[in-house]
Each structure stands twice: as structure tokens, then as C-alpha cells.
Short mmCIF file of C-alpha atoms in Angstrom, two decimals:
data_model
loop_
_atom_site.label_atom_id
_atom_site.label_comp_id
_atom_site.label_asym_id
_atom_site.label_seq_id
_atom_site.Cartn_x
_atom_site.Cartn_y
_atom_site.Cartn_z
CA MET A 1 -3.76 23.28 16.40
CA ARG A 2 -1.60 20.36 15.81
CA ARG A 3 -2.46 18.10 13.13
CA SER A 4 -1.50 14.30 12.84
CA ILE A 5 -1.47 12.18 9.80
CA SER A 6 -0.44 8.57 9.29
CA LEU A 7 1.61 7.00 6.58
CA LEU A 8 -1.52 5.32 5.17
CA GLY A 9 -2.98 8.85 4.61
CA PHE A 10 -0.40 9.69 1.94
CA ALA A 11 -2.06 9.50 -1.40
CA LEU A 12 -1.51 10.06 -5.15
CA VAL A 13 -3.24 13.12 -6.34
CA LEU A 14 -4.31 12.79 -9.94
CA ASN A 15 -3.97 16.48 -10.95
CA VAL A 16 -2.30 17.08 -14.13
CA GLY A 17 1.47 17.80 -13.49
CA MET A 18 1.10 17.26 -9.81
CA THR A 19 1.93 14.20 -7.71
CA SER A 20 1.79 14.51 -3.96
CA PHE A 21 3.19 12.18 -1.45
CA LYS A 22 3.55 9.02 -3.52
CA LYS A 23 4.43 6.32 -1.20
CA SER A 24 7.79 4.59 -1.77
CA ALA A 25 10.25 2.51 0.18
CA ASN A 26 12.09 3.42 3.38
CA SER A 27 9.60 6.13 4.53
CA VAL A 28 10.49 8.35 1.57
CA GLU A 29 7.84 10.30 -0.29
CA VAL A 30 7.90 11.71 -3.81
CA VAL A 31 6.57 15.10 -5.10
CA LYS A 32 6.68 16.36 -8.70
CA THR A 33 7.84 19.88 -9.01
CA ASP A 34 8.04 21.84 -12.39
CA ALA A 35 11.72 20.76 -12.82
CA GLY A 36 11.33 17.10 -11.79
CA GLN A 37 10.45 14.73 -8.97
CA VAL A 38 11.98 15.06 -5.60
CA SER A 39 12.04 12.67 -2.67
CA GLY A 40 11.74 13.64 1.05
CA VAL A 41 11.94 11.79 4.38
CA ILE A 42 9.05 11.14 6.73
CA ASN A 43 9.81 11.90 10.40
CA ALA A 44 9.79 9.44 13.19
CA THR A 45 6.25 10.20 14.23
CA GLY A 46 5.05 9.95 10.62
CA ASP A 47 3.17 13.15 10.56
CA VAL A 48 5.73 15.42 8.65
CA CYS A 49 7.71 14.93 5.56
CA ALA A 50 10.84 17.04 4.97
CA PHE A 51 12.33 17.74 1.56
CA LYS A 52 15.74 19.28 1.94
CA GLY A 53 18.17 20.72 -0.71
CA ILE A 54 15.59 21.24 -3.56
CA PRO A 55 17.20 23.57 -6.27
CA PHE A 56 15.16 26.56 -7.06
CA ALA A 57 17.76 28.19 -9.48
CA ALA A 58 20.79 27.16 -11.40
CA PRO A 59 24.21 27.30 -9.60
CA PRO A 60 25.31 30.84 -9.61
CA VAL A 61 28.87 29.94 -10.58
CA GLY A 62 31.27 30.75 -13.49
CA ASN A 63 29.58 33.13 -15.91
CA LEU A 64 26.40 32.97 -13.69
CA ARG A 65 28.33 34.54 -10.73
CA TRP A 66 26.58 37.99 -10.07
CA LYS A 67 23.78 37.24 -12.50
CA ASP A 68 20.01 37.15 -11.67
CA PRO A 69 19.17 33.53 -10.62
CA GLN A 70 18.64 31.52 -13.74
CA PRO A 71 16.17 28.54 -14.15
CA VAL A 72 17.05 25.07 -13.08
CA LYS A 73 17.86 22.51 -15.62
CA PRO A 74 15.17 19.84 -15.38
CA TRP A 75 16.28 16.34 -14.26
CA GLU A 76 15.05 12.82 -15.01
CA GLY A 77 13.91 10.34 -12.46
CA VAL A 78 13.71 11.23 -8.60
CA ARG A 79 16.17 13.64 -7.21
CA LYS A 80 17.02 12.83 -3.67
CA CYS A 81 16.30 15.92 -1.49
CA GLU A 82 16.81 14.38 1.89
CA SER A 83 19.72 16.61 3.20
CA PHE A 84 20.45 20.23 3.21
CA GLY A 85 22.21 21.68 0.22
CA PRO A 86 25.40 23.74 0.69
CA SER A 87 25.33 27.03 2.72
CA PRO A 88 26.32 30.21 0.81
CA MET A 89 29.94 31.21 0.65
CA GLN A 90 31.03 32.86 3.95
CA ALA A 91 33.65 32.60 6.74
CA GLU A 92 33.88 29.49 8.67
CA PRO A 93 31.13 29.45 11.34
CA ILE A 94 32.50 29.97 14.79
CA PRO A 95 30.37 30.62 18.00
CA PHE A 96 30.68 34.22 19.32
CA SER A 97 29.13 36.53 21.60
CA MET A 98 25.75 35.27 22.62
CA TRP A 99 25.40 32.85 19.76
CA SER A 100 26.20 29.28 20.36
CA GLU A 101 26.54 26.85 17.55
CA GLU A 102 22.91 26.04 17.24
CA PHE A 103 22.52 29.60 15.88
CA LEU A 104 25.04 29.07 13.05
CA ILE A 105 25.30 27.17 9.84
CA PRO A 106 27.08 23.73 9.87
CA LYS A 107 30.79 23.79 9.10
CA LYS A 108 30.32 21.92 5.93
CA PRO A 109 29.17 22.20 3.05
CA ILE A 110 29.70 25.84 2.00
CA SER A 111 29.70 26.66 -1.60
CA GLU A 112 28.94 29.17 -4.32
CA ASP A 113 26.47 26.57 -5.47
CA CYS A 114 23.99 27.41 -2.85
CA LEU A 115 20.55 28.07 -4.26
CA TYR A 116 18.55 25.42 -2.59
CA LEU A 117 15.34 25.49 -0.39
CA ASN A 118 13.66 23.11 2.00
CA VAL A 119 10.15 22.20 2.62
CA TRP A 120 8.48 20.65 5.69
CA THR A 121 4.81 19.63 5.29
CA GLY A 122 2.26 17.53 7.11
CA ALA A 123 -0.27 17.66 4.32
CA LYS A 124 -1.89 14.50 3.36
CA SER A 125 -2.40 15.62 -0.33
CA ALA A 126 -1.91 18.52 -2.57
CA SER A 127 -5.54 19.65 -2.18
CA GLU A 128 -5.27 20.86 1.38
CA LYS A 129 -4.01 24.46 0.66
CA ARG A 130 -2.28 24.90 3.99
CA PRO A 131 -0.79 28.34 4.88
CA VAL A 132 2.89 28.73 3.94
CA ILE A 133 5.79 30.42 5.68
CA VAL A 134 8.91 31.21 3.71
CA TRP A 135 11.76 31.69 6.14
CA ILE A 136 14.71 34.20 5.37
CA TYR A 137 17.65 33.85 7.61
CA GLY A 138 19.83 36.56 9.28
CA GLY A 139 23.59 37.00 9.47
CA GLY A 140 24.28 40.54 8.69
CA PHE A 141 24.01 39.80 4.94
CA LEU A 142 27.53 38.39 5.43
CA SER A 143 26.66 34.93 6.82
CA GLY A 144 23.87 32.51 7.49
CA GLY A 145 22.02 29.73 5.77
CA SER A 146 18.77 27.62 5.85
CA ALA A 147 20.55 24.68 7.59
CA VAL A 148 20.85 26.50 10.88
CA PRO A 149 19.40 24.14 13.55
CA VAL A 150 17.02 26.74 15.11
CA TYR A 151 15.35 27.20 11.65
CA ASP A 152 14.06 23.70 11.46
CA GLY A 153 10.49 23.54 10.04
CA GLU A 154 9.05 20.41 11.57
CA ALA A 155 7.37 21.88 14.58
CA MET A 156 5.64 24.47 12.37
CA ALA A 157 4.58 21.82 10.08
CA LYS A 158 2.86 19.97 12.93
CA LYS A 159 0.87 23.10 13.53
CA GLY A 160 -0.56 23.06 10.03
CA ILE A 161 2.00 25.32 8.28
CA VAL A 162 3.97 24.31 5.02
CA PHE A 163 7.36 25.70 6.09
CA VAL A 164 9.88 26.66 3.58
CA SER A 165 13.45 27.86 4.25
CA ILE A 166 15.42 29.38 1.50
CA ASN A 167 19.16 30.09 0.78
CA TYR A 168 20.42 33.30 -0.86
CA ARG A 169 23.83 34.59 -1.62
CA VAL A 170 25.67 36.77 0.95
CA GLY A 171 28.48 39.26 1.09
CA VAL A 172 30.33 39.94 -2.16
CA PHE A 173 28.47 37.16 -3.86
CA GLY A 174 25.07 38.71 -3.13
CA PHE A 175 25.62 42.41 -3.28
CA PHE A 176 28.33 43.23 -5.76
CA ALA A 177 27.74 45.97 -8.25
CA HIS A 178 29.86 47.09 -11.09
CA PRO A 179 29.42 49.32 -14.24
CA GLU A 180 29.93 46.25 -16.42
CA LEU A 181 27.34 44.26 -14.59
CA THR A 182 24.97 47.27 -14.75
CA LYS A 183 25.41 47.43 -18.56
CA GLU A 184 25.05 43.56 -18.83
CA SER A 185 21.87 43.47 -17.09
CA GLY A 186 19.93 45.22 -19.76
CA ARG A 187 17.92 47.33 -17.06
CA ASN A 188 20.67 49.60 -15.88
CA ALA A 189 20.98 47.94 -12.43
CA SER A 190 23.32 45.55 -10.58
CA GLY A 191 24.12 44.38 -7.13
CA ASN A 192 20.88 42.98 -5.47
CA TYR A 193 21.45 39.40 -6.33
CA ALA A 194 20.60 38.19 -2.76
CA ILE A 195 17.18 39.79 -2.97
CA MET A 196 16.72 38.44 -6.42
CA ASP A 197 17.52 35.01 -4.97
CA GLN A 198 14.74 35.49 -2.47
CA LEU A 199 12.41 36.71 -5.22
CA ALA A 200 13.20 33.52 -7.33
CA ALA A 201 12.53 31.27 -4.27
CA LEU A 202 9.18 33.08 -3.84
CA LYS A 203 8.33 32.51 -7.41
CA TRP A 204 9.27 28.83 -7.02
CA VAL A 205 6.80 28.70 -4.13
CA LYS A 206 4.07 30.24 -6.12
CA ARG A 207 4.62 27.52 -8.90
CA ASN A 208 5.23 24.49 -6.83
CA ILE A 209 4.06 24.85 -3.22
CA ALA A 210 0.46 23.36 -4.08
CA ALA A 211 2.19 20.02 -4.91
CA PHE A 212 3.23 19.94 -1.25
CA GLY A 213 -0.18 20.73 0.11
CA GLY A 214 0.44 24.64 0.35
CA ASP A 215 -1.61 27.47 -0.62
CA PRO A 216 0.27 29.72 -3.11
CA GLY A 217 -2.17 32.44 -2.29
CA ASN A 218 -1.53 32.44 1.48
CA VAL A 219 2.20 33.01 1.78
CA THR A 220 3.96 34.73 4.75
CA ILE A 221 7.37 35.82 4.30
CA ALA A 222 9.35 35.78 7.62
CA GLY A 223 12.87 36.74 8.80
CA GLN A 224 15.09 37.82 11.64
CA SER A 225 17.77 40.52 11.61
CA ALA A 226 19.11 40.66 7.96
CA GLY A 227 16.19 38.36 7.19
CA SER A 228 13.84 40.91 8.59
CA PHE A 229 15.70 43.52 6.60
CA SER A 230 15.09 41.35 3.59
CA VAL A 231 11.40 41.05 4.38
CA ASN A 232 11.25 44.91 4.79
CA ILE A 233 12.94 45.16 1.28
CA LEU A 234 10.61 42.70 -0.25
CA VAL A 235 7.64 44.46 1.10
CA ALA A 236 9.01 47.71 -0.34
CA SER A 237 9.96 46.20 -3.68
CA PRO A 238 7.66 46.36 -6.68
CA LEU A 239 9.11 42.96 -7.76
CA GLY A 240 7.45 41.48 -4.59
CA LYS A 241 3.98 42.15 -5.75
CA ASP A 242 1.52 39.20 -5.46
CA LEU A 243 4.29 36.79 -4.16
CA PHE A 244 3.12 36.90 -0.51
CA GLN A 245 0.32 38.20 1.54
CA LYS A 246 1.72 38.64 5.01
CA ALA A 247 5.08 39.47 6.58
CA ILE A 248 6.78 38.76 9.76
CA GLY A 249 9.84 40.90 10.74
CA GLU A 250 11.95 40.02 13.82
CA SER A 251 14.46 42.75 14.69
CA GLY A 252 15.20 44.52 11.48
CA ALA A 253 14.18 47.17 9.01
CA SER A 254 15.79 50.24 7.33
CA PHE A 255 14.08 53.53 7.60
CA SER A 256 16.88 55.75 9.00
CA THR A 257 19.93 54.60 7.17
CA PRO A 258 19.41 54.40 3.39
CA PHE A 259 21.10 51.55 1.62
CA THR A 260 23.93 52.36 -0.75
CA THR A 261 23.16 54.12 -4.11
CA LEU A 262 24.05 52.26 -7.30
CA ALA A 263 26.62 54.82 -8.33
CA LYS A 264 28.50 54.40 -4.96
CA ALA A 265 28.17 50.70 -5.10
CA GLU A 266 29.62 50.57 -8.61
CA GLU A 267 32.58 52.79 -7.47
CA ALA A 268 33.21 50.21 -4.63
CA GLY A 269 32.90 47.34 -7.10
CA GLU A 270 35.58 48.90 -9.40
CA ALA A 271 37.84 49.49 -6.31
CA TYR A 272 37.18 45.93 -5.28
CA GLY A 273 38.39 44.62 -8.58
CA ARG A 274 41.59 46.71 -8.60
CA SER A 275 42.36 45.31 -5.18
CA LEU A 276 42.28 41.84 -6.72
CA ASN A 277 44.28 42.83 -9.91
CA ALA A 278 41.01 42.00 -11.73
CA PRO A 279 39.73 45.24 -13.21
CA SER A 280 37.30 43.68 -15.74
CA LEU A 281 34.06 41.67 -15.02
CA ALA A 282 35.65 38.72 -16.95
CA ASP A 283 38.68 38.84 -14.70
CA LEU A 284 36.61 38.94 -11.60
CA ARG A 285 34.45 35.95 -12.59
CA LYS A 286 37.68 33.95 -12.97
CA VAL A 287 38.84 34.70 -9.31
CA SER A 288 38.19 31.70 -7.04
CA ALA A 289 35.48 32.17 -4.41
CA GLU A 290 38.03 31.71 -1.69
CA ASP A 291 40.26 34.60 -3.07
CA LEU A 292 37.29 36.96 -3.39
CA MET A 293 36.61 36.43 0.26
CA LYS A 294 40.13 37.49 1.24
CA LYS A 295 39.48 41.09 0.21
CA PRO A 296 37.02 43.39 1.98
CA TYR A 297 34.18 44.69 0.02
CA ALA A 298 32.87 48.12 0.95
CA VAL A 299 29.04 47.66 0.34
CA TRP A 300 26.77 46.11 3.04
CA GLY A 301 23.36 45.06 2.24
CA ALA A 302 20.91 46.05 -0.43
CA ILE A 303 21.45 48.73 -3.14
CA VAL A 304 18.95 51.44 -4.28
CA ASP A 305 19.42 50.27 -7.75
CA GLY A 306 16.20 51.61 -9.37
CA TYR A 307 15.05 48.05 -10.14
CA VAL A 308 14.72 45.92 -7.02
CA LEU A 309 14.70 49.03 -5.00
CA PRO A 310 13.40 52.13 -6.97
CA GLY A 311 14.12 54.38 -3.95
CA THR A 312 14.94 54.31 -0.22
CA ILE A 313 12.71 52.16 2.03
CA ALA A 314 11.50 55.27 3.73
CA SER A 315 10.62 57.09 0.47
CA ILE A 316 8.76 54.07 -0.94
CA PHE A 317 6.60 53.79 2.37
CA THR A 318 6.15 57.50 2.61
CA ALA A 319 4.69 57.45 -0.95
CA GLY A 320 2.47 54.51 0.12
CA LYS A 321 4.01 52.31 -2.73
CA GLU A 322 4.79 49.39 -0.47
CA ASN A 323 3.01 46.07 -0.96
CA LYS A 324 -0.07 46.12 1.18
CA VAL A 325 0.31 43.06 3.47
CA SER A 326 -0.54 42.22 7.05
CA LEU A 327 2.49 42.60 9.34
CA LEU A 328 3.72 41.07 12.49
CA THR A 329 6.90 42.75 13.79
CA GLY A 330 8.82 43.52 16.94
CA TRP A 331 12.26 43.46 18.59
CA ASN A 332 13.97 42.11 21.76
CA GLN A 333 14.36 43.83 25.01
CA GLU A 334 18.15 43.34 25.26
CA GLU A 335 19.42 43.03 21.61
CA PHE A 336 22.86 43.61 22.88
CA MET A 337 24.05 44.77 19.49
CA PHE A 338 26.61 47.22 21.01
CA PHE A 339 30.25 47.10 19.73
CA GLY A 340 33.02 49.13 21.12
CA ASN A 341 33.92 50.37 24.55
CA VAL A 342 31.28 51.46 27.05
CA LYS A 343 31.71 54.98 28.07
CA ASN A 344 31.54 56.35 31.66
CA ALA A 345 28.81 58.70 32.58
CA ALA A 346 30.70 61.93 31.77
CA GLU A 347 31.79 60.52 28.41
CA PHE A 348 28.21 59.36 27.55
CA LYS A 349 26.83 62.87 28.54
CA LYS A 350 29.42 64.60 26.23
CA GLU A 351 28.41 62.22 23.40
CA MET A 352 24.80 62.86 23.75
CA ASN A 353 25.56 66.69 23.88
CA ASP A 354 27.58 66.46 20.76
CA GLN A 355 24.96 64.35 18.98
CA TYR A 356 21.69 66.00 20.05
CA GLY A 357 22.75 69.63 20.77
CA PRO A 358 19.76 71.45 22.10
CA ASP A 359 17.91 68.23 22.46
CA ALA A 360 20.62 66.53 24.62
CA GLN A 361 18.65 67.12 27.78
CA ALA A 362 15.64 65.26 26.40
CA ALA A 363 17.89 62.40 25.17
CA LEU A 364 19.39 62.14 28.65
CA GLU A 365 15.89 62.02 30.22
CA ASN A 366 15.19 58.99 27.99
CA TYR A 367 18.70 57.45 28.23
CA PRO A 368 19.99 58.76 31.71
CA ALA A 369 23.68 58.93 32.85
CA THR A 370 23.24 59.59 36.50
CA ASN A 371 26.26 57.34 37.15
CA ASP A 372 28.54 55.04 35.25
CA SER A 373 26.50 51.96 35.75
CA VAL A 374 23.19 53.76 34.61
CA ALA A 375 25.14 55.23 31.62
CA ALA A 376 26.23 51.75 30.65
CA VAL A 377 22.80 50.50 30.56
CA SER A 378 21.63 53.44 28.58
CA GLN A 379 24.30 52.89 25.96
CA TYR A 380 23.02 49.34 25.42
CA ARG A 381 19.43 50.60 25.32
CA ILE A 382 20.00 53.37 22.87
CA SER A 383 22.03 51.12 20.53
CA SER A 384 19.22 48.53 20.56
CA ASP A 385 16.70 51.18 20.02
CA GLN A 386 18.48 52.93 17.15
CA ASN A 387 19.38 49.80 15.30
CA PHE A 388 16.13 47.92 15.69
CA GLY A 389 13.45 49.60 18.03
CA THR A 390 12.99 52.67 15.95
CA GLN A 391 13.16 50.80 12.63
CA ASN A 392 10.48 48.34 13.56
CA PHE A 393 8.42 50.98 15.26
CA THR A 394 8.45 53.12 12.15
CA TRP A 395 7.60 50.16 9.95
CA ALA A 396 4.62 49.26 12.15
CA ASN A 397 3.44 52.88 12.22
CA MET A 398 3.59 53.41 8.58
CA GLN A 399 2.19 50.11 7.56
CA SER A 400 -0.71 50.53 10.05
CA ASP A 401 -1.32 54.09 8.96
CA HIS A 402 -1.78 52.89 5.51
CA GLY A 403 -4.57 50.48 6.53
CA ALA A 404 -2.58 47.34 7.02
CA ASN A 405 -3.30 44.77 9.73
CA VAL A 406 -0.37 45.11 12.23
CA TYR A 407 0.66 43.28 15.35
CA VAL A 408 3.78 44.30 17.35
CA TYR A 409 5.65 42.44 19.97
CA ARG A 410 8.61 42.87 22.54
CA PHE A 411 10.44 39.81 23.45
CA THR A 412 11.58 40.27 27.02
CA HIS A 413 12.17 36.72 28.21
CA LYS A 414 15.70 36.08 29.48
CA VAL A 415 17.06 33.03 27.48
CA PRO A 416 18.58 30.68 29.97
CA GLY A 417 22.26 29.91 29.60
CA THR A 418 25.28 28.52 31.51
CA GLY A 419 28.89 29.83 31.65
CA GLU A 420 29.45 32.71 29.24
CA TYR A 421 25.91 32.50 27.95
CA ALA A 422 24.40 33.23 31.40
CA LYS A 423 25.08 36.92 31.27
CA TYR A 424 22.63 37.44 28.36
CA GLY A 425 18.99 38.28 28.57
CA ALA A 426 16.44 38.70 25.74
CA PHE A 427 19.20 38.82 23.16
CA HIS A 428 19.34 39.43 19.37
CA GLY A 429 17.89 36.13 17.93
CA GLY A 430 16.99 34.79 21.25
CA GLU A 431 13.27 34.70 20.28
CA LEU A 432 13.93 32.25 17.46
CA PRO A 433 13.88 28.86 19.20
CA TYR A 434 10.56 29.97 20.70
CA ALA A 435 8.87 31.45 17.75
CA TYR A 436 9.28 28.26 15.66
CA ASP A 437 9.10 25.88 18.75
CA ASN A 438 12.72 24.62 18.33
CA LEU A 439 13.98 24.56 21.94
CA GLY A 440 15.00 21.01 21.44
CA PHE A 441 17.68 22.06 18.93
CA VAL A 442 19.45 24.30 21.39
CA ASN A 443 21.59 22.99 24.29
CA ARG A 444 20.26 25.34 27.11
CA PRO A 445 18.89 24.57 30.55
CA TRP A 446 15.25 25.01 29.51
CA GLN A 447 12.57 25.10 32.22
CA ALA A 448 8.84 24.64 32.06
CA GLY A 449 8.27 28.39 31.43
CA ASP A 450 10.40 28.09 28.38
CA HIS A 451 8.45 25.29 26.75
CA LYS A 452 5.22 27.19 27.64
CA LEU A 453 6.46 30.39 25.87
CA ALA A 454 7.62 28.32 22.87
CA GLU A 455 4.07 26.82 22.49
CA VAL A 456 2.38 30.33 22.81
CA MET A 457 4.79 32.03 20.50
CA SER A 458 4.69 29.40 17.78
CA SER A 459 0.94 29.34 17.94
CA TYR A 460 0.87 33.07 17.42
CA TRP A 461 3.21 32.90 14.49
CA ALA A 462 1.13 29.91 12.96
CA ASN A 463 -2.08 31.70 13.46
CA PHE A 464 -0.80 34.76 11.93
CA ALA A 465 0.39 32.84 8.87
CA ALA A 466 -2.96 31.28 8.40
CA SER A 467 -5.18 34.29 8.85
CA GLY A 468 -3.33 37.46 9.47
CA ASN A 469 -4.40 37.32 13.13
CA PRO A 470 -2.18 35.75 15.78
CA ASN A 471 -5.01 35.20 18.21
CA GLY A 472 -6.42 31.71 18.90
CA LYS A 473 -8.23 29.71 21.43
CA GLY A 474 -6.44 29.44 24.88
CA LEU A 475 -3.92 32.19 23.94
CA PRO A 476 -3.63 35.54 25.80
CA GLU A 477 -5.23 38.21 23.65
CA TRP A 478 -2.86 40.09 21.33
CA LYS A 479 -4.44 43.39 20.47
CA PRO A 480 -3.90 44.94 17.09
CA TYR A 481 -1.39 47.78 16.77
CA ASN A 482 -2.03 51.24 15.62
CA SER A 483 -0.04 54.61 16.04
CA ASN A 484 -2.75 56.00 18.41
CA THR A 485 -2.94 53.35 21.05
CA ASN A 486 0.73 51.83 20.46
CA GLU A 487 -0.37 48.54 22.19
CA ILE A 488 2.05 45.67 21.90
CA MET A 489 2.34 42.14 23.09
CA ILE A 490 5.02 41.36 25.73
CA LEU A 491 6.23 37.96 25.11
CA ASN A 492 7.60 36.44 28.42
CA GLU A 493 6.74 33.49 30.64
CA HIS A 494 3.43 35.46 31.06
CA CYS A 495 2.31 37.17 27.87
CA TYR A 496 0.09 40.14 27.86
CA SER A 497 -0.80 43.23 25.82
CA GLU A 498 0.03 46.75 27.07
CA LYS A 499 0.92 50.23 25.68
CA MET A 500 4.50 50.24 24.54
CA PRO A 501 6.31 50.86 28.01
CA ASP A 502 9.23 52.87 26.53
CA LEU A 503 7.21 54.65 23.96
CA LYS A 504 8.64 58.15 24.95
CA SER A 505 12.11 57.01 24.27
CA ILE A 506 11.37 55.20 21.10
CA GLU A 507 9.36 58.35 19.71
CA PHE A 508 12.23 60.54 20.67
CA LEU A 509 14.73 58.51 18.56
CA ALA A 510 12.17 58.19 15.92
CA SER A 511 11.68 61.99 15.75
CA LYS A 512 15.47 62.54 15.43
CA MET A 513 15.71 59.85 12.72
CA ALA A 514 12.86 61.38 10.70
CA SER A 515 14.46 64.96 10.89
CA LYS A 516 17.73 63.97 9.43
#
């Protein structure tokens, strides 16, 4: 349900240490956080205020590079938080494959000084206790940032959500391990700085979101791709306890391929230092950010460090030690995350025989290769299912079997496009403008059906954040998921629940994954 408020509704709340929406000039509002006052800008329709570029940790530069996020230094007066802070250090954003510029960070600013978050709220006062979504971006843990246009939070704020998007360090800045860092940490761990950034942002939300009209006891973490991997990690991590109550994971989890061990990550860190002629930690902290990015770093993503992740994701869930939260998860029909050359039918059959041995016939029944064109489709399907389908399927099954409230979707809608973009269907990340009702930020030939789907999906997402149940008045019924019925929601121009149509294929791959 959309909520509308007028500028006259903004009021001063006289709670100790908390000021909410104190009216000031030029349609700017002021809120008091635990580090100082911040100002945000009211939108043109007067029903949402956006606070952008709020620091939630000290700049991770100099001697704070590769350290846990440190507290923000308090400030005097009102800090202008009316534009996005810098995106984390990464390569220049250049559109590629199916992703046009609306799915990428702005070209500037990009900086190591990147630990900022953004809040969109339509609350009239701090007493409203609206549900909160904390958005965690994707980008392969190598790129991304909260200033990406399709992550705008205004539309969700109009639906009664306090929407928060956060930055975290990526690449070598977010996942660098080294024996000296492990020793310096005081807990025999290093490397998961990106995840600790996310945890620091969640702690900021717990301390401060009430001042923006949000409920710190009703927080949903949400992410796509590497952001969904992050959500999966946070649900598994003991450090995530009591920081959120619900989780949304779009196309990403890690059950079959364990993350790197600390020992291997430390070896990679030492080799990386030698490649830069900077063997010691002190030397490495003196290397410029630009020069660090010139050398490849062998570790991708999180590290099983014994602290953030005490074990693999699969082992934590198998032991039932994950955080018990409601879950909404799923993946897209045509993720198109396939790199390399497409094999002809004979080559694909040989690959399946080599990989699956006595089970090759079963594999080819699920992913046929009757001719070259059929084999090409199967290669895209199996790549999508291995990288995303089986991961989110396993996550849904395990969390459901442990008693959690679970809803699963399949996004099957072809995202419209012209030119090079016309060939893609329900691609990786294609659901994002729909889920957060942000079609207006993407230059595509949208039709009435697209706008209808965006309204339905964003309502599902908002309802789930509010209550743990995506259903609501006027919406097609989304049936809960469990491993016995395997019912999922098909998200297309017409939305409906049905038993997972490719269940046999997904179960086959999942069984091979579990037997490794």
C-alpha cells in the first residue's frame, strides 16, 4: 500500500537523542544520528526524503586499509548528506554484455574512502517503526556500489519501507588476507573486510534507523548476485545474529563451491605482495590504490576464516547453525552467465560423459544434445542451473527443512531491449528494476505489462519485508515453499504459483553437487 505525506506532516520528535524530520529551508530535512546530524532532500512529490552519503564507518585508508571498519568520528553541526558518497575502488564502469549503464555505478567518484550508506524514508516521525530493507549490491565482489540507478529506494519508500543501501569494499580491498593481518587482528583471522563492512552497516541501522522512522527489530537484508552471496553469508555467520529478521536472495548462494580457506588466502596474499615488491604489510599499505589494482589477486569472495565464517556455508547450514530468518529467494530463467565457446552437440555429449560418467545419460536427459542448437540451449541452462539454480534451490530446501518461512520465485519475463540488448531474455539482474519498481531509471522500451509486473513484484518484496509473507490484497497468491511440494512463484506478465517446472533437472544437479 502506498503512503503519502505532506511537508506539513514532518515534525520534531522529542525523544532523547533523536530528532526526526526537523523542517529547514529548501526542502531539506535534518535527522540526528549517533555521530551527528545529517540533512536529506525531500522529493518533488513531498512524500519521501532521501539521505545519501551518510558515513557508517571511518574511511578505510592508510593504516585502516584491511582493518575492520572503525567508528565514524563525530561531527559538529549538520552534515549535508544529499548526494551519494564515492563508490568503492574498482575498474572504470563500462557497459558490457546485457548490462547497460543503468546497472553500473557512476563513473565518478570512485575511492577507497567508500563506507557510506543511503536512506530513503516516507515516515512522518521516528515513532512509526516502518519495516526496513538493507540493500547489498552485486558485482562479482569485484565491482558495484550503492549509487547504481536501479538501486534507487524512493519507490520502496513510497510503499512504506525505510530503504537503506550500503557500500562495502570489493576486490583486493575487501578480501585481502595475509599472515601479518591475521596476527594483527587479535582473533587469528583476516580477509573478510567486505562482509565486516556489511555487518558494520547493519549495526549502524540497528542503532540509528529508528530516527528515520524505521523499526530496528524488523530488518530485511536483500541482495542480488554477489549481494545475494553476501546475504547467504550473513545468514550463515554467527556475527549476523539479531541484526536482521528476514532475507531476500536474488540469484546467488554458495553451497557447492566452498570459499577459500584462510591458509590458502594468506598464501595468495603473500604472493600478491611479492608481485608488488611489497612483501610486508607496512609496505602494502603504502602502495597506492591504483597500483594495487594493476596486479591480479587470486582470491575471489569470502574466506572461511574461522571468525566471520567458522566453516563452509554448506557445513553451517547442515549443522543447523544458520540464523533463523524468513527467506525469499529465487533466480532468473535465462541468467546467461555463460563464458567461453559454445560446443557443438558431439563436444557437449563428450563433456557430459567426462563429467558425469555413469550418470551421463541422466544428465543428457535433463540437458539434451540432440542437435547443435539444442546442445547450445542446454549449455546455457546447465551453466545457469549450476551457478544459481542449484544454489538457491539448496538454500530454500535447507532453510525450509529447518522450519523457516520460505518463498521461492522464478523470474521468466523477457526484459525488453533494442539493438544488442534485444537478444537477452530474463537475464542475470534483469529482475532488479521490477523488484524495486525502478523501470523509470532504465532506458528500455517498457510496455504496460512491464509496469504491471513492477507493481506486483515490488509489492511482494515490500510485503515480505513487512511481515515475512509476500502476499497482499489484489496480488496473485504466492504459496509458501517446502521441499515436499516445491511450489514456486512464476514472475512474468501473468504471475502464478506452480510446482517447479524443471525440478527434475535441478534435483539432478543438486544431487551431484551434494555427492562431491
